[in-house]
């Protein structure tokens, strides 16, 4: 059995490497990684070019670094927004109950049912060629809040029946105080897990879209680097680093996010005594 | 009566969810920049070498508006769309393959997608659950840890990455399987069946691997917690052999939630199929969406998207209605 602490440690270790690499490394280069023809084309791996250069004359290593940074930035910013929205909507539904709850949950369920990927594919055809990073971001937020809302609402429903909430209310704590001091510590664990899962969802969806060429592939992301490698037949020309490096990096990043999320989940479950 | 009220309520929610989903599909493109008709006319003029006269363009524009259901005000267009879709299930003609209706294209492509998905989902579910059961029941054994690590590693890897790795390994490095699916039309002979199998192997494998990890983890967690329950301990103290305990006591109780998982996967995997089919050029609904995008065929996109929504909503409904039949511990409330 893989211990939850071990999972968490491995997960956070992998994430730390990605986050540090993505935030610090870009300061060490003056070159724009997307500029074409900066270097000679199709160079092999060497000290100057750790992963070689591609058919567009870009340094694969630096392109990958910027891809990781952009993908993480997209994932985290989408996740911050959906967490705020789902907390507000879920708490409103859960605390009020009755018709408010039913109405909100009906809308939430509809959003869960709508498949995000086909919607994004469709929209990218409508804005063909003009699909900006922002529009992908907006759709990811618009369709990402629903799952977390369900969790928050379930938590709110259960928490509002607890004795300690009544205790706090009778001892004169205000609504804001109750939420921040009594409820928040209780739902915090779920929020962390939900937050990481949303990062995973956002990076994954954008990358999937980019791999088939429908996101903004001029922005380096985990998906767009794979798109260009596929587009220039990196496999046929034997440029393995171009396609293998982003695949390995994506797998590692996803593994890190997943291990952190499940590790946290089990750690908090153990702390509450349901191990 | 409780049961009828429960079913009526659940079906009501189903209809509202379908309605909201299709409404969002209808309105989203209208708030987006870009006009499908002008795009289509632009392509027509390009193909005709700018020889279309102004009147031709105008009549083309009018007939296209009619075809797209773009005549009249927005509310009346919306009502017309809802009426067509909900009453007759009609998405109009395909614009790239005019005048063949969209439903005809979907009917041709759907068996391919359903065939691939049903096979792979069931395969992933069966093997994943078996391995999960062993890993959960014998959780102290080293082999259980190895199995779990495999599940944990596979689970977060997205479809397209699995698909790419398989393509790299089995179509480039060891070219055992074809790079993209090419299935010749013709009668269904034994040779044809073999050809279909060979061509479906890689996309199928990607789907199985993607679903497999999830099932291992789900079943492992369930089997592990069931194993700790009092009735299982009782059986153990009574001297029931471990294998009998595993099958008759643990598996029978642990597999129920996995039925939900199976049904949910059946509905959701539609999305994964789009990517897999695009990457392998497999001739299903996913490829239909891809060509619809390439041709700017909006009726086709509406049709395939609605299909996807209906699939997810219907499986969710089916789970809610059927689940109490499998699990006597759950009552209709």
mmCIF file of C-alpha atoms in Angstrom, chain B residues 15-219:
data_model
loop_
_atom_site.group_PDB
_atom_site.id
_atom_site.type_symbol
_atom_site.label_atom_id
_atom_site.label_comp_id
_atom_site.label_asym_id
_atom_site.label_seq_id
_atom_site.Cartn_x
_atom_site.Cartn_y
_atom_site.Cartn_z
ATOM 1 C CA UNK B 15 -35.466 16.936 -19.328
ATOM 2 C CA UNK B 16 -34.390 20.236 -17.750
ATOM 3 C CA UNK B 17 -30.733 19.236 -18.025
ATOM 4 C CA UNK B 18 -31.136 18.280 -21.709
ATOM 5 C CA UNK B 19 -33.003 21.496 -22.399
ATOM 6 C CA UNK B 20 -30.399 23.687 -20.693
ATOM 7 C CA UNK B 21 -27.551 21.880 -22.459
ATOM 8 C CA UNK B 22 -29.067 22.280 -25.911
ATOM 9 C CA UNK B 23 -29.960 25.905 -25.182
ATOM 10 C CA UNK B 24 -26.350 26.657 -24.275
ATOM 11 C CA UNK B 25 -25.178 24.978 -27.474
ATOM 12 C CA UNK B 26 -27.593 27.133 -29.441
ATOM 13 C CA UNK B 27 -26.666 30.464 -27.860
ATOM 14 C CA UNK B 28 -22.899 30.143 -27.376
ATOM 15 C CA UNK B 29 -21.989 30.529 -31.075
ATOM 16 C CA UNK B 30 -24.314 33.525 -31.419
ATOM 17 C CA UNK B 31 -22.269 35.465 -28.888
ATOM 18 C CA UNK B 32 -19.047 34.625 -30.662
ATOM 19 C CA UNK B 33 -17.423 36.735 -33.332
ATOM 20 C CA UNK B 34 -17.539 35.349 -36.847
ATOM 21 C CA UNK B 35 -20.471 34.562 -39.099
ATOM 22 C CA UNK B 36 -20.701 30.991 -40.429
ATOM 23 C CA UNK B 37 -22.514 32.121 -43.569
ATOM 24 C CA UNK B 38 -19.974 34.756 -44.573
ATOM 25 C CA UNK B 39 -17.246 32.185 -43.976
ATOM 26 C CA UNK B 40 -19.019 29.699 -46.229
ATOM 27 C CA UNK B 41 -19.618 32.256 -48.946
ATOM 28 C CA UNK B 42 -15.976 33.260 -48.792
ATOM 29 C CA UNK B 43 -14.930 29.658 -49.393
ATOM 30 C CA UNK B 44 -17.438 29.266 -52.233
ATOM 31 C CA UNK B 45 -16.098 32.373 -53.950
ATOM 32 C CA UNK B 46 -12.559 31.166 -53.503
ATOM 33 C CA UNK B 47 -13.415 27.839 -55.110
ATOM 34 C CA UNK B 48 -15.276 29.520 -57.953
ATOM 35 C CA UNK B 49 -12.345 31.871 -58.551
ATOM 36 C CA UNK B 50 -14.277 35.054 -57.602
ATOM 37 C CA UNK B 51 -16.621 34.556 -60.573
ATOM 38 C CA UNK B 52 -19.861 34.613 -58.566
ATOM 39 C CA UNK B 53 -22.033 37.606 -59.415
ATOM 40 C CA UNK B 54 -23.538 39.856 -56.742
ATOM 41 C CA UNK B 55 -27.014 38.361 -57.285
ATOM 42 C CA UNK B 56 -25.665 34.836 -56.994
ATOM 43 C CA UNK B 57 -24.018 35.725 -53.707
ATOM 44 C CA UNK B 58 -27.218 37.326 -52.462
ATOM 45 C CA UNK B 59 -29.387 34.306 -53.342
ATOM 46 C CA UNK B 60 -26.757 31.980 -51.883
ATOM 47 C CA UNK B 61 -26.795 34.022 -48.698
ATOM 48 C CA UNK B 62 -30.601 33.872 -48.493
ATOM 49 C CA UNK B 63 -30.787 30.119 -49.057
ATOM 50 C CA UNK B 64 -27.975 29.512 -46.565
ATOM 51 C CA UNK B 65 -29.817 31.594 -43.960
ATOM 52 C CA UNK B 66 -32.879 29.474 -44.563
ATOM 53 C CA UNK B 67 -30.842 26.248 -44.229
ATOM 54 C CA UNK B 68 -29.125 27.340 -41.034
ATOM 55 C CA UNK B 69 -32.410 28.452 -39.535
ATOM 56 C CA UNK B 70 -31.088 31.984 -39.325
ATOM 57 C CA UNK B 71 -34.228 33.723 -40.628
ATOM 58 C CA UNK B 72 -36.331 35.742 -38.206
ATOM 59 C CA UNK B 73 -35.581 37.138 -34.787
ATOM 60 C CA UNK B 74 -33.373 35.370 -32.264
ATOM 61 C CA UNK B 75 -36.262 34.115 -30.051
ATOM 62 C CA UNK B 76 -38.148 32.694 -33.037
ATOM 63 C CA UNK B 77 -34.940 31.040 -34.324
ATOM 64 C CA UNK B 78 -34.447 29.537 -30.903
ATOM 65 C CA UNK B 79 -38.014 28.230 -30.722
ATOM 66 C CA UNK B 80 -37.664 26.756 -34.202
ATOM 67 C CA UNK B 81 -34.394 25.071 -33.253
ATOM 68 C CA UNK B 82 -35.798 23.600 -30.027
ATOM 69 C CA UNK B 83 -38.930 22.421 -31.823
ATOM 70 C CA UNK B 84 -36.953 20.732 -34.597
ATOM 71 C CA UNK B 85 -34.493 19.077 -32.218
ATOM 72 C CA UNK B 86 -36.858 17.931 -29.488
ATOM 73 C CA UNK B 87 -39.873 16.942 -31.566
ATOM 74 C CA UNK B 88 -38.352 15.411 -34.671
ATOM 75 C CA UNK B 89 -34.677 15.032 -33.621
ATOM 76 C CA UNK B 90 -33.791 16.802 -36.869
ATOM 77 C CA UNK B 91 -30.572 18.780 -37.223
ATOM 78 C CA UNK B 92 -31.162 19.649 -40.845
ATOM 79 C CA UNK B 93 -28.973 18.813 -43.830
ATOM 80 C CA UNK B 94 -25.214 18.531 -43.610
ATOM 81 C CA UNK B 95 -23.813 21.671 -45.188
ATOM 82 C CA UNK B 96 -20.675 20.038 -46.511
ATOM 83 C CA UNK B 97 -22.520 16.997 -47.826
ATOM 84 C CA UNK B 98 -25.714 18.759 -48.845
ATOM 85 C CA UNK B 99 -28.451 17.473 -49.148
ATOM 86 C CA UNK B 100 -27.740 14.381 -47.012
ATOM 87 C CA UNK B 101 -29.131 15.002 -43.519
ATOM 88 C CA UNK B 102 -26.834 15.188 -40.507
ATOM 89 C CA UNK B 103 -28.676 12.281 -38.882
ATOM 90 C CA UNK B 104 -27.669 10.030 -41.784
ATOM 91 C CA UNK B 105 -23.972 10.832 -41.313
ATOM 92 C CA UNK B 106 -24.243 10.237 -37.586
ATOM 93 C CA UNK B 107 -26.019 6.927 -38.166
ATOM 94 C CA UNK B 108 -23.090 5.774 -40.353
ATOM 95 C CA UNK B 109 -20.413 6.889 -37.903
ATOM 96 C CA UNK B 110 -22.073 5.905 -34.623
ATOM 97 C CA UNK B 111 -21.663 2.097 -34.908
ATOM 98 C CA UNK B 112 -17.873 2.579 -35.243
ATOM 99 C CA UNK B 113 -17.641 4.751 -32.151
ATOM 100 C CA UNK B 114 -20.054 2.627 -30.146
ATOM 101 C CA UNK B 115 -18.306 -0.588 -31.195
ATOM 102 C CA UNK B 116 -14.883 0.694 -30.189
ATOM 103 C CA UNK B 117 -16.106 2.299 -26.976
ATOM 104 C CA UNK B 118 -18.274 -0.552 -25.746
ATOM 105 C CA UNK B 119 -15.469 -3.051 -26.295
ATOM 106 C CA UNK B 120 -12.771 -0.946 -24.665
ATOM 107 C CA UNK B 121 -14.889 0.263 -21.750
ATOM 108 C CA UNK B 122 -15.970 -3.257 -20.848
ATOM 109 C CA UNK B 123 -12.435 -4.576 -21.262
ATOM 110 C CA UNK B 124 -10.965 -1.802 -19.108
ATOM 111 C CA UNK B 125 -13.699 -2.266 -16.524
ATOM 112 C CA UNK B 126 -13.318 -6.047 -16.233
ATOM 113 C CA UNK B 127 -9.546 -6.178 -16.062
ATOM 114 C CA UNK B 128 -9.327 -3.058 -13.889
ATOM 115 C CA UNK B 129 -11.837 -4.410 -11.394
ATOM 116 C CA UNK B 130 -10.213 -7.839 -11.216
ATOM 117 C CA UNK B 131 -6.812 -6.325 -10.555
ATOM 118 C CA UNK B 132 -8.300 -3.797 -8.134
ATOM 119 C CA UNK B 133 -10.025 -6.590 -6.223
ATOM 120 C CA UNK B 134 -6.774 -8.516 -5.837
ATOM 121 C CA UNK B 135 -4.837 -5.392 -4.914
ATOM 122 C CA UNK B 136 -7.414 -4.403 -2.310
ATOM 123 C CA UNK B 137 -7.948 -7.839 -0.834
ATOM 124 C CA UNK B 138 -4.281 -8.774 -0.566
ATOM 125 C CA UNK B 139 -3.158 -5.266 0.255
ATOM 126 C CA UNK B 140 -0.170 -6.485 2.311
ATOM 127 C CA UNK B 141 1.405 -8.352 -0.580
ATOM 128 C CA UNK B 142 4.125 -6.694 -2.590
ATOM 129 C CA UNK B 143 2.375 -7.534 -5.868
ATOM 130 C CA UNK B 144 -0.623 -5.472 -4.680
ATOM 131 C CA UNK B 145 1.622 -2.436 -4.247
ATOM 132 C CA UNK B 146 3.090 -2.959 -7.709
ATOM 133 C CA UNK B 147 -0.411 -3.177 -9.209
ATOM 134 C CA UNK B 148 -1.504 -0.055 -7.388
ATOM 135 C CA UNK B 149 1.533 1.888 -8.524
ATOM 136 C CA UNK B 150 0.694 0.893 -12.116
ATOM 137 C CA UNK B 151 -2.877 2.118 -11.604
ATOM 138 C CA UNK B 152 -1.741 5.371 -9.981
ATOM 139 C CA UNK B 153 0.742 6.038 -12.770
ATOM 140 C CA UNK B 154 -1.685 5.291 -15.597
ATOM 141 C CA UNK B 155 -4.700 7.114 -14.209
ATOM 142 C CA UNK B 156 -3.634 10.761 -14.539
ATOM 143 C CA UNK B 157 -2.178 10.315 -18.032
ATOM 144 C CA UNK B 158 -4.596 11.807 -20.563
ATOM 145 C CA UNK B 159 -5.885 9.953 -23.635
ATOM 146 C CA UNK B 160 -3.892 11.845 -26.198
ATOM 147 C CA UNK B 161 -0.616 11.145 -24.421
ATOM 148 C CA UNK B 162 -1.376 7.425 -24.182
ATOM 149 C CA UNK B 163 -2.386 7.491 -27.815
ATOM 150 C CA UNK B 164 0.846 9.273 -28.796
ATOM 151 C CA UNK B 165 3.016 6.865 -26.817
ATOM 152 C CA UNK B 166 1.305 3.907 -28.507
ATOM 153 C CA UNK B 167 1.745 5.508 -31.929
ATOM 154 C CA UNK B 168 5.425 6.186 -31.218
ATOM 155 C CA UNK B 169 6.018 2.636 -29.974
ATOM 156 C CA UNK B 170 3.899 0.504 -32.295
ATOM 157 C CA UNK B 171 3.644 2.501 -35.482
ATOM 158 C CA UNK B 172 7.103 4.122 -35.695
ATOM 159 C CA UNK B 173 9.637 2.198 -33.655
ATOM 160 C CA UNK B 174 8.108 -1.265 -34.165
ATOM 161 C CA UNK B 175 5.702 -0.749 -37.059
ATOM 162 C CA UNK B 176 3.335 -3.590 -36.144
ATOM 163 C CA UNK B 177 0.175 -1.543 -36.497
ATOM 164 C CA UNK B 178 -0.869 1.012 -39.126
ATOM 165 C CA UNK B 179 -0.292 4.689 -38.428
ATOM 166 C CA UNK B 180 -3.878 5.668 -39.133
ATOM 167 C CA UNK B 181 -7.014 3.650 -39.567
ATOM 168 C CA UNK B 182 -7.799 2.652 -43.119
ATOM 169 C CA UNK B 183 -10.730 0.327 -43.474
ATOM 170 C CA UNK B 184 -11.884 -0.460 -46.976
ATOM 171 C CA UNK B 185 -15.615 -0.561 -47.573
ATOM 172 C CA UNK B 186 -17.057 -3.886 -48.645
ATOM 173 C CA UNK B 187 -18.742 -7.034 -47.449
ATOM 174 C CA UNK B 188 -18.029 -8.306 -43.963
ATOM 175 C CA UNK B 189 -15.725 -11.258 -44.599
ATOM 176 C CA UNK B 190 -13.346 -12.915 -42.146
ATOM 177 C CA UNK B 191 -10.482 -10.996 -43.721
ATOM 178 C CA UNK B 192 -12.388 -7.747 -43.262
ATOM 179 C CA UNK B 193 -13.024 -8.539 -39.596
ATOM 180 C CA UNK B 194 -9.319 -9.117 -39.107
ATOM 181 C CA UNK B 195 -8.561 -5.863 -40.870
ATOM 182 C CA UNK B 196 -10.973 -3.974 -38.630
ATOM 183 C CA UNK B 197 -9.405 -5.566 -35.566
ATOM 184 C CA UNK B 198 -5.867 -4.716 -36.661
ATOM 185 C CA UNK B 199 -6.865 -1.139 -37.393
ATOM 186 C CA UNK B 200 -8.813 -0.687 -34.184
ATOM 187 C CA UNK B 201 -6.143 -2.135 -31.942
ATOM 188 C CA UNK B 202 -4.106 0.991 -31.189
ATOM 189 C CA UNK B 203 -7.014 3.395 -30.588
ATOM 190 C CA UNK B 204 -8.701 0.662 -28.546
ATOM 191 C CA UNK B 205 -5.556 0.091 -26.523
ATOM 192 C CA UNK B 206 -5.292 3.821 -25.722
ATOM 193 C CA UNK B 207 -8.866 3.835 -24.460
ATOM 194 C CA UNK B 208 -8.405 0.651 -22.409
ATOM 195 C CA UNK B 209 -5.244 1.965 -20.751
ATOM 196 C CA UNK B 210 -6.925 5.276 -19.979
ATOM 197 C CA UNK B 211 -9.933 3.628 -18.336
ATOM 198 C CA UNK B 212 -8.000 0.830 -16.669
ATOM 199 C CA UNK B 213 -6.186 2.827 -13.958
ATOM 200 C CA UNK B 214 -9.371 4.463 -12.804
ATOM 201 C CA UNK B 215 -11.092 1.114 -12.316
ATOM 202 C CA UNK B 216 -8.115 -0.365 -10.472
ATOM 203 C CA UNK B 217 -8.064 2.523 -8.001
ATOM 204 C CA UNK B 218 -11.844 2.561 -7.491
ATOM 205 C CA UNK B 219 -12.132 -1.181 -6.935
#
